Coordinates of C-alpha atoms and ligand atoms in Angstrom, one line a residue:
X1 CA -11.7 -50.3 -21.6
X2 CA -12.7 -53.7 -20.0
X3 CA -10.9 -54.8 -16.9
X4 CA -9.1 -58.1 -16.3
X5 CA -8.1 -59.7 -13.0
X6 CA -5.6 -62.5 -12.9
X7 CA -5.4 -65.2 -10.2
X8 CA -2.2 -67.2 -10.6
X9 CA -0.1 -65.0 -12.9
X10 CA 2.7 -67.6 -13.5
X11 CA 4.2 -68.7 -16.9
X12 CA 0.9 -68.5 -18.8
X13 CA -1.1 -65.9 -16.9
X14 CA 1.6 -63.2 -16.9
X15 CA 2.3 -63.8 -20.7
X16 CA -1.4 -63.3 -21.6
X17 CA -1.6 -60.3 -19.1
X18 CA 1.3 -58.6 -20.8
X19 CA 0.1 -59.2 -24.4
X20 CA -3.4 -58.0 -23.6
X21 CA -2.0 -55.0 -21.7
X22 CA 0.3 -54.1 -24.7
X23 CA -2.6 -54.4 -27.2
X24 CA -4.7 -52.2 -25.0
X25 CA -7.5 -54.8 -25.1
X26 CA -7.9 -55.1 -21.3
X27 CA -6.9 -52.9 -18.4
X28 CA -5.0 -55.2 -16.1
X29 CA -6.4 -54.6 -12.6
X30 CA -5.8 -57.0 -9.7
X31 CA -3.2 -59.8 -9.7
X32 CA -3.3 -62.5 -6.9
X33 CA -0.7 -65.2 -6.7
X34 CA 0.0 -67.6 -3.8
X35 CA 2.6 -65.2 -2.4
X36 CA 2.5 -61.4 -2.7
X37 CA 6.1 -61.4 -3.8
X38 CA 5.3 -63.5 -6.8
X39 CA 2.3 -61.3 -7.6
X40 CA 4.6 -58.3 -7.5
X41 CA 7.0 -60.0 -9.9
X42 CA 4.2 -60.8 -12.3
X43 CA 3.0 -57.2 -12.1
X44 CA 6.6 -56.0 -13.1
X45 CA 6.5 -58.5 -16.0
X46 CA 3.1 -57.4 -17.2
X47 CA 3.8 -53.7 -16.7
X48 CA 0.4 -53.0 -15.2
X49 CA -2.0 -54.0 -12.4
X50 CA -1.8 -54.2 -8.6
X51 CA -0.6 -57.2 -6.7
X52 CA -3.1 -58.3 -4.0
X53 CA -2.4 -60.7 -1.1
X54 CA -5.9 -62.0 -0.8
X55 CA -8.9 -62.8 -3.0
X56 CA -11.1 -60.4 -1.0
X57 CA -8.8 -57.4 -1.7
X58 CA -9.1 -57.9 -5.5
X59 CA -11.2 -55.2 -7.2
X60 CA -14.3 -56.1 -9.3
X61 CA -13.5 -56.8 -12.9
X62 CA -15.3 -57.7 -16.2
X63 CA -13.0 -60.7 -16.9
X64 CA -11.3 -63.1 -14.4
X65 CA -8.4 -65.3 -15.7
X66 CA -7.7 -68.2 -13.4
X67 CA -4.3 -69.6 -14.2
X68 CA -3.2 -71.4 -11.0
X69 CA -2.5 -75.1 -11.3
X70 CA -5.4 -77.3 -12.5
X71 CA -5.8 -78.9 -9.0
X72 CA -6.5 -75.5 -7.4
X73 CA -9.1 -74.2 -9.9
X74 CA -12.2 -75.8 -8.3
X75 CA -11.3 -74.6 -4.8
X76 CA -10.7 -71.1 -6.1
X77 CA -14.0 -71.1 -8.0
X78 CA -15.7 -72.1 -4.7
X79 CA -14.0 -69.2 -2.9
X80 CA -14.7 -66.8 -5.7
X81 CA -18.4 -67.8 -5.7
X82 CA -18.7 -66.2 -2.2
X83 CA -17.9 -62.7 -3.7
X84 CA -20.9 -60.5 -4.3
X85 CA -19.8 -59.6 -7.9
X86 CA -20.5 -62.8 -9.8
X87 CA -23.2 -61.4 -12.0
X88 CA -24.4 -62.0 -15.6
X89 CA -22.0 -60.3 -17.9
X90 CA -18.9 -61.1 -15.9
X91 CA -16.6 -63.7 -17.6
X92 CA -14.5 -66.3 -15.6
X93 CA -12.2 -68.5 -17.6
X94 CA -9.2 -70.8 -17.1
X95 CA -6.6 -72.2 -19.5
X96 CA -6.3 -75.8 -18.5
X97 CA -6.2 -78.3 -21.4
X98 CA -7.5 -81.1 -19.3
X99 CA -10.4 -79.5 -17.5
X100 CA -13.6 -78.2 -19.0
X101 CA -15.4 -74.9 -18.1
X102 CA -17.7 -77.0 -15.8
X103 CA -15.1 -76.7 -13.0
X104 CA -16.2 -73.1 -12.8
X105 CA -19.9 -74.0 -12.6
X106 CA -20.3 -72.4 -9.1
X107 CA -19.6 -69.0 -10.6
X108 CA -22.8 -68.8 -12.6
X109 CA -24.8 -66.7 -13.5
X110 CA -21.5 -65.2 -14.7
X111 CA -20.4 -66.6 -18.1
X112 CA -17.7 -69.4 -17.8
X113 CA -15.3 -70.8 -20.3
X114 CA -12.0 -72.7 -20.8
X115 CA -9.4 -71.4 -23.3
X116 CA -6.5 -73.7 -23.8
X117 CA -3.6 -72.2 -25.8
X118 CA -1.8 -75.0 -27.7
X119 CA 1.6 -73.6 -26.8
X120 CA 4.4 -74.3 -24.3
X121 CA 5.0 -71.3 -22.0
X122 CA 8.3 -72.6 -20.7
X123 CA 9.9 -69.2 -21.3
X124 CA 7.4 -66.4 -20.9
X125 CA 9.7 -63.8 -22.6
X126 CA 9.9 -66.0 -25.7
X127 CA 6.2 -66.7 -25.6
X128 CA 5.5 -63.0 -26.1
X129 CA 6.7 -63.4 -29.7
X130 CA 6.0 -67.0 -30.3
X131 CA 2.4 -67.3 -29.0
X132 CA 0.9 -65.4 -32.0
X133 CA 0.0 -68.0 -34.6
X134 CA -0.7 -70.7 -32.0
X135 CA -4.2 -72.1 -31.6
X136 CA -6.5 -71.7 -28.6
X137 CA -9.2 -74.3 -28.0
X138 CA -12.3 -72.6 -26.6
X139 CA -15.3 -74.2 -24.8
X140 CA -18.0 -73.0 -22.5
X141 CA -20.9 -70.5 -22.4
X142 CA -21.7 -68.6 -25.6
X143 CA -21.1 -65.0 -24.3
X144 CA -17.7 -66.0 -22.7
X145 CA -16.4 -68.0 -25.7
X146 CA -17.5 -65.3 -28.1
X147 CA -15.7 -62.5 -26.2
X148 CA -12.6 -64.6 -25.6
X149 CA -12.5 -65.6 -29.3
X150 CA -12.1 -61.8 -30.0
X151 CA -9.6 -61.4 -27.2
X152 CA -7.3 -64.2 -28.3
X153 CA -7.6 -63.2 -32.0
X154 CA -6.5 -59.7 -31.0
X155 CA -3.1 -61.1 -29.9
X156 CA -2.7 -63.2 -33.1
X157 CA -4.1 -66.6 -31.9
X158 CA -6.2 -68.9 -34.1
X159 CA -9.4 -70.2 -32.5
X160 CA -10.8 -73.7 -32.5
X161 CA -13.9 -74.8 -30.5
X162 CA -14.2 -78.0 -28.6
X163 CA -17.0 -79.8 -26.7
X164 CA -16.6 -80.1 -23.0
X165 CA -17.0 -83.9 -23.1
X166 CA -14.0 -84.2 -25.5
X167 CA -11.5 -82.0 -23.5
X168 CA -9.6 -84.9 -21.9
X169 CA -9.0 -86.7 -25.2
X170 CA -8.2 -83.4 -27.0
X171 CA -5.7 -82.6 -24.3
X172 CA -4.1 -86.1 -24.5
X173 CA -3.5 -85.4 -28.2
X174 CA -1.3 -82.4 -27.4
X175 CA 0.3 -84.1 -24.4
X176 CA 1.4 -87.0 -26.6
X177 CA 2.8 -84.8 -29.4
X178 CA 4.4 -82.1 -27.1
X179 CA 5.4 -83.7 -23.8
X180 CA 6.2 -87.1 -25.2
X181 CA 8.4 -85.5 -27.9
X182 CA 10.4 -83.9 -25.1
X183 CA 10.7 -87.3 -23.3
X184 CA 11.6 -89.0 -26.6
X185 CA 14.5 -86.6 -26.9
X186 CA 15.6 -87.5 -23.4
X187 CA 15.3 -91.2 -24.2
X188 CA 17.4 -90.6 -27.3
X189 CA 20.1 -88.8 -25.3
X190 CA 20.2 -91.8 -22.9
X191 CA 20.9 -94.1 -25.8
X192 CA 23.6 -91.8 -27.2
X193 CA 25.1 -91.6 -23.7
X194 CA 25.3 -95.4 -23.6
X195 CA 27.1 -95.2 -26.9
X196 CA 29.7 -92.8 -25.4
X197 CA 28.3 -89.6 -27.1
X198 CA 28.1 -86.8 -24.6
X199 CA 25.0 -84.6 -24.3
X200 CA 26.0 -81.4 -26.1
X201 CA 27.3 -83.4 -29.1
X202 CA 24.2 -85.5 -29.1
X203 CA 21.9 -82.4 -29.1
X204 CA 23.9 -80.9 -32.0
X205 CA 23.6 -84.2 -33.9
X206 CA 19.9 -84.4 -33.2
X207 CA 18.8 -80.9 -33.9
X208 CA 18.6 -81.0 -37.7
X209 CA 17.1 -84.4 -37.9
X210 CA 14.5 -83.8 -35.2
X211 CA 13.5 -80.4 -36.7
X212 CA 13.4 -81.9 -40.2
X213 CA 11.3 -84.8 -39.1
X214 CA 8.8 -82.5 -37.3
X215 CA 8.6 -80.4 -40.5
X216 CA 8.1 -83.5 -42.6
X217 CA 5.2 -84.6 -40.4
X218 CA 3.5 -81.3 -40.6
X219 CA 3.8 -81.1 -44.4
X220 CA 3.7 -84.7 -45.5
X221 CA 1.8 -86.4 -42.6
X222 CA 3.2 -89.3 -40.5
X223 CA 2.6 -92.0 -43.1
X224 CA 5.0 -90.4 -45.6
X225 CA 7.5 -89.2 -42.9
X226 CA 8.3 -92.5 -41.3
X227 CA 11.7 -93.8 -42.3
X228 CA 14.2 -96.2 -40.6
X229 CA 14.4 -99.9 -39.8
X230 CA 10.8 -100.6 -38.9
X231 CA 9.4 -98.8 -42.0
X232 CA 11.9 -100.9 -44.1
X233 CA 11.0 -104.2 -42.3
X234 CA 14.6 -104.6 -41.3
X235 CA 14.2 -107.3 -38.7
X236 CA 17.9 -107.9 -38.1
X237 CA 18.6 -104.2 -37.1
X238 CA 15.5 -104.1 -34.8
X239 CA 16.6 -107.3 -33.1
X240 CA 20.1 -106.0 -32.5
X241 CA 18.8 -102.7 -31.2
X242 CA 16.4 -104.3 -28.7
X243 CA 19.1 -106.7 -27.4
X244 CA 21.6 -103.9 -27.0
X245 CA 19.1 -101.6 -25.3
X246 CA 18.0 -104.4 -22.9
X247 CA 21.6 -104.8 -21.8
X248 CA 22.2 -101.1 -21.0
X249 CA 18.8 -99.7 -20.0
X250 CA 15.7 -101.9 -19.6
X251 CA 13.3 -98.9 -19.5
X252 CA 14.8 -97.6 -22.8
X253 CA 14.3 -101.1 -24.3
X254 CA 10.7 -101.2 -23.0
X255 CA 9.9 -97.7 -24.6
X256 CA 11.6 -98.8 -27.8
X257 CA 9.4 -102.0 -28.0
X258 CA 6.1 -100.3 -27.1
X259 CA 6.6 -97.3 -29.5
X260 CA 8.0 -99.8 -32.1
X261 CA 4.6 -101.5 -32.1
X262 CA 2.9 -98.2 -32.8
X263 CA 5.5 -97.6 -35.6
X264 CA 4.6 -101.0 -37.1
X265 CA 0.9 -100.0 -37.1
X266 CA 1.9 -96.7 -38.9
X267 CA 4.3 -98.5 -41.3
X268 CA 1.5 -101.0 -42.2
X269 CA -0.5 -98.0 -43.7
X270 CA 2.5 -97.6 -46.0
X271 CA 4.6 -100.1 -48.0
X272 CA 5.5 -102.5 -45.1
X273 CA 4.5 -106.1 -46.1
X274 CA 2.1 -108.0 -43.9
X275 CA 4.8 -110.7 -43.4
X276 CA 7.4 -108.2 -42.1
X277 CA 4.8 -106.5 -39.9
X278 CA 3.9 -109.8 -38.3
X279 CA 7.5 -110.7 -37.6
X280 CA 8.2 -107.3 -36.2
X281 CA 5.1 -107.5 -33.9
X282 CA 6.3 -110.8 -32.6
X283 CA 9.8 -109.5 -31.9
X284 CA 8.6 -106.3 -30.3
X285 CA 5.9 -107.9 -28.2
X286 CA 8.3 -110.4 -26.6
X287 CA 8.3 -109.5 -22.9
X288 CA 11.7 -111.1 -22.2
X289 CA 13.5 -108.7 -24.6
Ligands
LIG301 N1 2.8 -73.7 -18.9 C1 2.2 -74.1 -20.1 O1 2.9 -74.3 -21.1 C2 0.7 -74.2 -20.2 C3 0.1 -74.4 -21.5 C4 -1.2 -74.5 -21.6 C5 -2.0 -74.4 -20.5 N2 -1.5 -74.3 -19.3 C6 -2.4 -74.1 -18.1 O2 -2.2 -72.8 -17.5 C7 -2.4 -72.9 -16.1 C8 -1.2 -72.3 -15.4 O3 0.0 -73.0 -15.8 P1 1.4 -72.3 -15.6 O4 2.4 -73.3 -16.2 O5 1.4 -70.9 -16.0 O6 1.6 -72.4 -14.0 P2 2.7 -71.7 -13.1 O7 3.8 -71.1 -13.9 O8 3.2 -72.7 -12.1 O9 1.9 -70.6 -12.3 C9 0.9 -70.9 -11.4 C10 0.6 -69.6 -10.6 O10 -0.5 -69.9 -9.8 C11 -0.2 -69.3 -8.5 N3 -1.1 -70.0 -7.6 C12 -1.0 -71.3 -7.2 N4 -1.9 -71.7 -6.3 C13 -2.6 -70.5 -6.1 C14 -3.7 -70.2 -5.3 N5 -4.3 -71.1 -4.5 N6 -4.1 -68.9 -5.3 C15 -3.6 -68.0 -6.1 N7 -2.5 -68.2 -6.9 C16 -2.1 -69.5 -6.9 C17 1.2 -69.4 -8.3 O11 1.7 -68.5 -7.4 P3 3.2 -68.5 -6.8 O12 4.1 -68.0 -7.9 O13 3.1 -67.6 -5.6 O14 3.4 -69.9 -6.4 C18 1.8 -69.2 -9.7 O15 2.0 -67.8 -9.9 C19 -2.7 -74.3 -15.8 O16 -4.1 -74.5 -15.8 C20 -2.1 -75.1 -17.0 O17 -2.8 -76.3 -17.2 C21 -0.1 -74.1 -19.1

């Protein structure tokens, strides 16, 4: 069985480690986190491997998964490049959405790749069952991407390939849909709070409509899913909402206006008249509101 070392077994690293251990695809070997205690906790979660307190004390392995924070990857690659075991046939990969495999360049002649799971690992235990079915964007050297395609497929992931030069834009796409959705829910809660509706009631109220909207977008596409005052060209409602938001929370009003402009662009691809669109753009662009 091929061996896997993990550097930075946090939310993502320990989830992949446990899934690959359970499927018997890799023998989990050395685990190195910033602190030994954290490495030992990751080892407990994975159910295999040995926590090491230094890079030097890690055993040789066929695959090296580097899942520390993005800002640490380059420095770790530099330190790993000093080890004598970077040879052809070894695979080094990271899971950053923003960085390409080139950040591991110093590790050649080993084969390098990036493999970004389009999944939120906020709760590793839940991810064990929810990761299968998610997509993983692969990019890098042929031998590494080929082998990793098989490894991720073995734990139920779908594979897409991406060019290194497109990684940043690709990642922005998932940041907007995933992270900004979370922030939109928070903005929505702030507006409800200003209306005197407390958080738990607001979340209950939002759950069905947010889930249904997400589902509509996935099945019908954004053009057919957009409803509400901007889609209807209801200038009076939009004017009142901007004014009320300005009076309670200027940042909320600013987000409403900016996203409102993007809503107008989307609504224009549907039945919104050019006249209504122009009036909405004028209203939402007005900096004093
Ligand atoms: N979380 C997600 O939903 C998600 C989704 C897609 C991609 N990613 C990518 O996955 C990677 C890991 O993210 P994460 O959320 O799993 O991070 P995380 O939970 O914060 O885990 C990071 C781990 O790296 C360790 N670490 C930090 N610096 C280190 C160093 N210099 N040497 C050794 N270990 C070090 C930390 O050790 P300690 O515990 O001792 O501090 C921690 O265990 C990132 O590249 C991220 O962009 C994350």
